[in-house]
Amino acid sequence: MKKIILLVMILVLSLSLVGCSSTASVNSDKIVIGGKNFTEQDILVYIMRDLIEAKTNLKVEVKPYLGGTNVVAQALERGDLDLYAEYTGTGLMHILGEKVINDPEAAYQKVKQMYKDKKQIVWLKPLGFNNTYTLSVRADQAKQLGLEKISDLLEHQSSLTLGVTHEFLERDDGYRGVKKVYGLNFGTAKGMDPGLTYAACRDGKVDVIDAFATDGRIPAFNLKVLKDDKNFFPPYYAAPIVREDTLKKHPELAEVLNLLAGKLDDKQMSTLNAKVDLEKQDPQQVAREWLKSQGLI
């Protein structure tokens, strides 16, 4: 009887170990992609997901609109994510705390090396577009006040309302840095949801916003981008960034995601953003149609 019980216990243990092994195997074949809380990131999440699933045997879980930069970056470092799309200027100044580098290639090489050395995170090839921060105003107000460049805001700063994302308010490559470099200190500065700033500016609820250069709402809402005459904002070229341990398990990811290198210029990204923000198309559909148009899936 004891022998039978022992055999049963061994069998149960063996089955449980097989179960654990198969679960680990399944999990190792799943990639988790995250995204920040704005439209462009949402589109990029689905572009990367669909491409990976079309070109590999990997399954992809997506976590779109996860939060701001800090939330998503920390999730990647903890291992809650395997990859997401980051911007060179954000990585350089906001994450690494380095000084601005205006040369796009030099900025990319700097963040690539420092992320590898300090964080064991790999920057893949840039997608092609530069989604730099801008300070933008209504075109009619710019004409009325003679606003062409950021420095022109100094004369009117006390009477203007700044409406920017909460993240921009706190970033050194955001309002903190703008105040230091340009000497700007607006009469009112509001932190807002990223999806609300453009309409608020259009409707006159705020005067100056932190608009992304590739956002289709800039031309659609008749906004004017002010020239960064002191070259404060660094280049913000987007690229997939992947945990080094993930790439060791799945080296095919680098080859597949690098198929996107240089495929998305500023104009294309702006058009895709506008399809979601203005035409109210599904970001998943927009992503898939773009991949098909490029012959990638």
Tab-separated table of C-alpha atoms in Angstrom:
chain	number	residue	atom	x	y	z
A	1	MET	CA	0.000	0.000	0.000
A	2	LYS	CA	2.837	2.367	0.910
A	3	LYS	CA	4.495	1.635	-2.430
A	4	ILE	CA	1.280	2.511	-4.280
A	5	ILE	CA	0.919	5.794	-2.382
A	6	LEU	CA	4.566	6.607	-3.103
A	7	LEU	CA	4.111	5.890	-6.810
A	8	VAL	CA	0.999	8.087	-6.922
A	9	MET	CA	2.870	10.937	-5.220
A	10	ILE	CA	5.761	10.638	-7.683
A	11	LEU	CA	3.309	10.649	-10.594
A	12	VAL	CA	1.496	13.757	-9.281
A	13	LEU	CA	4.805	15.547	-8.705
A	14	SER	CA	6.014	14.640	-12.184
A	15	LEU	CA	2.818	15.953	-13.772
A	16	SER	CA	3.024	19.199	-11.800
A	17	LEU	CA	6.621	19.703	-12.942
A	18	VAL	CA	5.608	19.092	-16.544
A	19	GLY	CA	2.818	21.625	-16.065
A	20	CYS	CA	5.231	24.216	-14.686
A	21	SER	CA	7.669	23.565	-17.495
A	22	SER	CA	5.022	23.965	-20.172
A	23	THR	CA	3.723	27.175	-18.543
A	24	ALA	CA	7.214	28.664	-18.520
A	25	SER	CA	7.611	27.680	-22.153
A	26	VAL	CA	4.357	29.397	-23.054
A	27	ASN	CA	5.331	32.510	-21.120
A	28	SER	CA	8.747	32.605	-22.775
A	29	ASP	CA	6.997	32.734	-26.143
A	30	LYS	CA	4.920	35.747	-25.105
A	31	ILE	CA	6.155	39.294	-25.592
A	32	VAL	CA	4.629	42.206	-23.682
A	33	ILE	CA	4.610	45.597	-25.405
A	34	GLY	CA	3.730	48.792	-23.544
A	35	GLY	CA	2.794	52.270	-24.652
A	36	LYS	CA	2.547	55.760	-23.201
A	37	ASN	CA	-0.700	57.643	-22.830
A	38	PHE	CA	-1.062	59.374	-26.186
A	39	THR	CA	-2.239	58.467	-29.676
A	40	GLU	CA	1.096	58.080	-31.437
A	41	GLN	CA	2.288	55.562	-28.867
A	42	ASP	CA	-0.966	53.649	-29.217
A	43	ILE	CA	-0.437	53.309	-32.965
A	44	LEU	CA	3.184	52.213	-32.500
A	45	VAL	CA	2.149	49.525	-30.002
A	46	TYR	CA	-0.117	47.910	-32.604
A	47	ILE	CA	2.365	48.346	-35.453
A	48	MET	CA	4.979	46.449	-33.450
A	49	ARG	CA	2.502	43.822	-32.242
A	50	ASP	CA	1.142	43.019	-35.690
A	51	LEU	CA	4.590	42.902	-37.261
A	52	ILE	CA	5.977	40.569	-34.590
A	53	GLU	CA	3.001	38.221	-34.796
A	54	ALA	CA	3.155	38.202	-38.610
A	55	LYS	CA	6.889	37.478	-38.809
A	56	THR	CA	7.473	35.189	-35.805
A	57	ASN	CA	5.760	32.463	-33.783
A	58	LEU	CA	5.609	34.736	-30.752
A	59	LYS	CA	2.384	35.816	-29.108
A	60	VAL	CA	2.115	39.447	-28.069
A	61	GLU	CA	0.279	40.990	-25.134
A	62	VAL	CA	-0.191	44.750	-25.355
A	63	LYS	CA	-0.506	47.294	-22.560
A	64	PRO	CA	-1.414	50.513	-24.378
A	65	TYR	CA	-1.989	53.832	-22.607
A	66	LEU	CA	-0.079	52.498	-19.616
A	67	GLY	CA	0.872	55.980	-18.383
A	68	GLY	CA	3.507	58.665	-18.782
A	69	THR	CA	7.185	58.136	-19.504
A	70	ASN	CA	8.187	57.284	-15.927
A	71	VAL	CA	5.474	54.642	-15.576
A	72	VAL	CA	6.343	52.897	-18.840
A	73	ALA	CA	10.119	53.175	-18.423
A	74	GLN	CA	9.958	51.691	-14.923
A	75	ALA	CA	7.711	48.865	-16.124
A	76	LEU	CA	10.337	47.970	-18.726
A	77	GLU	CA	13.157	48.049	-16.187
A	78	ARG	CA	11.183	45.850	-13.758
A	79	GLY	CA	10.520	43.303	-16.468
A	80	ASP	CA	6.766	43.912	-16.603
A	81	LEU	CA	7.297	44.862	-20.260
A	82	ASP	CA	9.649	43.475	-22.876
A	83	LEU	CA	9.689	46.528	-25.119
A	84	TYR	CA	8.144	49.852	-26.057
A	85	ALA	CA	8.933	52.787	-28.357
A	86	GLU	CA	10.993	55.552	-26.766
A	87	TYR	CA	12.327	58.877	-28.052
A	88	THR	CA	16.005	59.799	-28.097
A	89	GLY	CA	15.540	63.193	-26.427
A	90	THR	CA	13.384	61.689	-23.688
A	91	GLY	CA	15.891	58.944	-22.999
A	92	LEU	CA	18.818	61.347	-23.044
A	93	MET	CA	17.532	64.174	-20.869
A	94	HIS	CA	14.567	62.867	-18.894
A	95	ILE	CA	15.635	59.292	-18.135
A	96	LEU	CA	19.425	59.580	-18.121
A	97	GLY	CA	19.641	63.207	-16.972
A	98	GLU	CA	22.196	64.110	-19.632
A	99	LYS	CA	22.583	67.490	-21.315
A	100	VAL	CA	20.994	68.242	-24.662
A	101	ILE	CA	22.679	66.900	-27.802
A	102	ASN	CA	21.284	68.552	-30.922
A	103	ASP	CA	22.888	66.207	-33.446
A	104	PRO	CA	20.362	63.370	-34.012
A	105	GLU	CA	22.915	60.618	-34.669
A	106	ALA	CA	25.103	61.638	-31.721
A	107	ALA	CA	22.055	61.702	-29.427
A	108	TYR	CA	21.002	58.242	-30.623
A	109	GLN	CA	24.463	56.741	-30.130
A	110	LYS	CA	24.708	58.271	-26.652
A	111	VAL	CA	21.398	56.872	-25.390
A	112	LYS	CA	22.043	53.544	-27.095
A	113	GLN	CA	25.365	53.067	-25.302
A	114	MET	CA	24.215	54.374	-21.915
A	115	TYR	CA	21.029	52.277	-21.867
A	116	LYS	CA	23.058	49.166	-22.701
A	117	ASP	CA	25.666	49.877	-20.026
A	118	LYS	CA	23.391	51.127	-17.244
A	119	LYS	CA	20.062	49.429	-17.850
A	120	GLN	CA	20.733	46.363	-20.048
A	121	ILE	CA	18.201	47.760	-22.514
A	122	VAL	CA	18.857	47.758	-26.261
A	123	TRP	CA	17.893	50.575	-28.614
A	124	LEU	CA	17.002	49.204	-32.036
A	125	LYS	CA	17.123	51.268	-35.227
A	126	PRO	CA	15.099	54.531	-35.311
A	127	LEU	CA	11.726	54.444	-37.056
A	128	GLY	CA	12.472	57.631	-39.000
A	129	PHE	CA	10.401	60.457	-37.529
A	130	ASN	CA	11.347	63.179	-35.062
A	131	ASN	CA	8.485	63.876	-32.666
A	132	THR	CA	10.077	66.820	-30.937
A	133	TYR	CA	8.305	68.970	-28.406
A	134	THR	CA	7.126	72.375	-29.603
A	135	LEU	CA	5.488	75.365	-28.016
A	136	SER	CA	2.492	76.188	-30.178
A	137	VAL	CA	-0.192	78.875	-30.235
A	138	ARG	CA	-3.274	79.725	-32.282
A	139	ALA	CA	-2.261	81.130	-35.647
A	140	ASP	CA	-4.555	84.147	-35.302
A	141	GLN	CA	-3.134	84.988	-31.882
A	142	ALA	CA	0.410	84.591	-33.207
A	143	LYS	CA	-0.360	87.113	-35.938
A	144	GLN	CA	-2.013	89.515	-33.502
A	145	LEU	CA	0.880	89.431	-31.004
A	146	GLY	CA	3.708	89.028	-33.521
A	147	LEU	CA	4.746	85.592	-32.281
A	148	GLU	CA	7.223	83.765	-34.517
A	149	LYS	CA	9.662	82.224	-32.060
A	150	ILE	CA	9.615	81.121	-28.429
A	151	SER	CA	11.555	84.196	-27.301
A	152	ASP	CA	8.691	86.370	-28.556
A	153	LEU	CA	6.549	85.015	-25.713
A	154	LEU	CA	8.608	86.916	-23.124
A	155	GLU	CA	6.877	90.206	-23.848
A	156	HIS	CA	3.433	88.674	-23.292
A	157	GLN	CA	4.101	85.898	-20.757
A	158	SER	CA	2.267	87.463	-17.810
A	159	SER	CA	-1.004	87.631	-19.760
A	160	LEU	CA	-0.776	84.197	-21.402
A	161	THR	CA	-1.997	80.860	-20.062
A	162	LEU	CA	0.186	77.804	-20.580
A	163	GLY	CA	-1.683	74.512	-20.902
A	164	VAL	CA	0.604	71.473	-21.062
A	165	THR	CA	0.688	67.835	-20.016
A	166	HIS	CA	1.425	67.101	-16.369
A	167	GLU	CA	4.590	65.343	-17.511
A	168	PHE	CA	5.826	68.379	-19.467
A	169	LEU	CA	5.383	70.569	-16.376
A	170	GLU	CA	7.788	68.387	-14.401
A	171	ARG	CA	10.398	67.490	-17.007
A	172	ASP	CA	13.804	69.128	-17.305
A	173	ASP	CA	13.389	68.945	-21.082
A	174	GLY	CA	9.935	70.477	-20.548
A	175	TYR	CA	8.697	73.544	-18.703
A	176	ARG	CA	11.453	73.467	-16.083
A	177	GLY	CA	14.091	73.737	-18.775
A	178	VAL	CA	12.095	76.233	-20.844
A	179	LYS	CA	11.958	78.556	-17.836
A	180	LYS	CA	15.719	78.349	-17.330
A	181	VAL	CA	16.773	78.705	-20.956
A	182	TYR	CA	14.189	81.234	-22.140
A	183	GLY	CA	13.403	82.975	-18.847
A	184	LEU	CA	9.708	82.310	-19.336
A	185	ASN	CA	7.277	82.305	-16.428
A	186	PHE	CA	3.679	82.350	-17.605
A	187	GLY	CA	0.963	84.053	-15.583
A	188	THR	CA	-0.892	80.741	-15.391
A	189	ALA	CA	0.484	77.254	-16.070
A	190	LYS	CA	-1.982	74.345	-16.137
A	191	GLY	CA	-1.278	70.623	-16.168
A	192	MET	CA	-3.702	68.810	-18.482
A	193	ASP	CA	-4.453	65.413	-19.991
A	194	PRO	CA	-2.488	64.932	-23.255
A	195	GLY	CA	-5.698	64.515	-25.220
A	196	LEU	CA	-7.163	67.850	-24.112
A	197	THR	CA	-4.437	70.424	-24.746
A	198	TYR	CA	-4.950	70.884	-28.499
A	199	ALA	CA	-8.695	71.514	-28.324
A	200	ALA	CA	-8.191	73.785	-25.308
A	201	CYS	CA	-5.804	75.923	-27.349
A	202	ARG	CA	-8.094	75.932	-30.380
A	203	ASP	CA	-11.037	76.988	-28.223
A	204	GLY	CA	-9.120	79.763	-26.452
A	205	LYS	CA	-9.141	78.123	-23.014
A	206	VAL	CA	-5.328	78.238	-22.989
A	207	ASP	CA	-2.876	80.196	-25.129
A	208	VAL	CA	0.305	78.119	-25.356
A	209	ILE	CA	0.604	74.316	-25.435
A	210	ASP	CA	3.292	71.653	-25.653
A	211	ALA	CA	2.397	70.233	-29.063
A	212	PHE	CA	4.145	67.197	-30.528
A	213	ALA	CA	5.650	67.998	-33.921
A	214	THR	CA	4.018	64.958	-35.551
A	215	ASP	CA	0.516	65.643	-34.232
A	216	GLY	CA	-2.034	66.078	-37.006
A	217	ARG	CA	-4.065	68.473	-34.872
A	218	ILE	CA	-1.487	71.248	-35.344
A	219	PRO	CA	-2.547	71.996	-38.947
A	220	ALA	CA	-6.136	70.825	-38.420
A	221	PHE	CA	-6.714	73.248	-35.526
A	222	ASN	CA	-4.815	76.070	-37.260
A	223	LEU	CA	-2.051	76.193	-34.656
A	224	LYS	CA	1.359	77.744	-35.188
A	225	VAL	CA	4.595	76.112	-34.025
A	226	LEU	CA	6.954	78.709	-32.555
A	227	LYS	CA	10.573	78.433	-33.623
A	228	ASP	CA	12.872	77.058	-30.923
A	229	ASP	CA	15.342	79.920	-31.435
A	230	LYS	CA	17.646	78.823	-28.602
A	231	ASN	CA	17.690	75.177	-29.726
A	232	PHE	CA	16.441	74.011	-26.353
A	233	PHE	CA	14.507	70.923	-27.404
A	234	PRO	CA	16.683	67.959	-28.416
A	235	PRO	CA	15.816	65.615	-31.300
A	236	TYR	CA	13.166	63.064	-30.353
A	237	TYR	CA	13.623	60.238	-32.845
A	238	ALA	CA	11.487	57.221	-31.975
A	239	ALA	CA	12.920	53.703	-31.786
A	240	PRO	CA	11.884	50.372	-30.262
A	241	ILE	CA	13.776	49.646	-27.049
A	242	VAL	CA	13.961	46.061	-25.784
A	243	ARG	CA	15.206	44.360	-22.640
A	244	GLU	CA	18.548	42.677	-23.272
A	245	ASP	CA	17.403	39.424	-21.651
A	246	THR	CA	14.359	39.366	-23.942
A	247	LEU	CA	16.588	39.687	-27.006
A	248	LYS	CA	18.789	36.858	-25.771
A	249	LYS	CA	15.725	34.593	-25.610
A	250	HIS	CA	14.274	35.899	-28.865
A	251	PRO	CA	17.027	37.357	-31.089
A	252	GLU	CA	14.595	37.336	-34.018
A	253	LEU	CA	12.869	40.361	-32.464
A	254	ALA	CA	15.708	42.682	-33.451
A	255	GLU	CA	15.644	41.604	-37.081
A	256	VAL	CA	11.862	41.902	-37.292
A	257	LEU	CA	11.515	45.273	-35.561
A	258	ASN	CA	14.415	46.690	-37.554
A	259	LEU	CA	12.262	46.193	-40.652
A	260	LEU	CA	10.561	49.391	-39.456
A	261	ALA	CA	13.797	51.397	-39.560
A	262	GLY	CA	13.395	54.622	-41.510
A	263	LYS	CA	9.921	53.645	-42.721
A	264	LEU	CA	7.958	56.354	-40.872
A	265	ASP	CA	8.821	59.977	-41.627
A	266	ASP	CA	7.325	63.009	-39.867
A	267	LYS	CA	4.591	63.482	-42.462
A	268	GLN	CA	3.489	59.834	-42.383
A	269	MET	CA	3.373	59.749	-38.592
A	270	SER	CA	1.369	62.980	-38.536
A	271	THR	CA	-1.088	61.473	-41.035
A	272	LEU	CA	-1.539	58.314	-38.952
A	273	ASN	CA	-2.075	60.371	-35.797
A	274	ALA	CA	-4.698	62.491	-37.574
A	275	LYS	CA	-6.604	59.391	-38.679
A	276	VAL	CA	-7.088	58.459	-35.035
A	277	ASP	CA	-7.436	61.883	-33.410
A	278	LEU	CA	-9.472	63.652	-36.095
A	279	GLU	CA	-11.128	60.943	-38.183
A	280	LYS	CA	-11.744	58.764	-35.106
A	281	GLN	CA	-10.407	55.616	-36.768
A	282	ASP	CA	-9.407	52.621	-34.660
A	283	PRO	CA	-5.639	52.760	-33.941
A	284	GLN	CA	-5.401	48.997	-34.472
A	285	GLN	CA	-6.898	49.360	-37.942
A	286	VAL	CA	-4.663	52.346	-38.742
A	287	ALA	CA	-1.579	50.386	-37.694
A	288	ARG	CA	-2.515	47.317	-39.722
A	289	GLU	CA	-3.355	49.293	-42.857
A	290	TRP	CA	-0.028	51.121	-42.678
A	291	LEU	CA	1.899	47.841	-42.346
A	292	LYS	CA	0.064	46.486	-45.396
A	293	SER	CA	0.772	49.660	-47.385
A	294	GLN	CA	4.481	49.176	-46.690
A	295	GLY	CA	4.399	45.508	-47.700
A	296	LEU	CA	5.470	44.482	-44.200
A	297	ILE	CA	2.579	42.092	-43.574
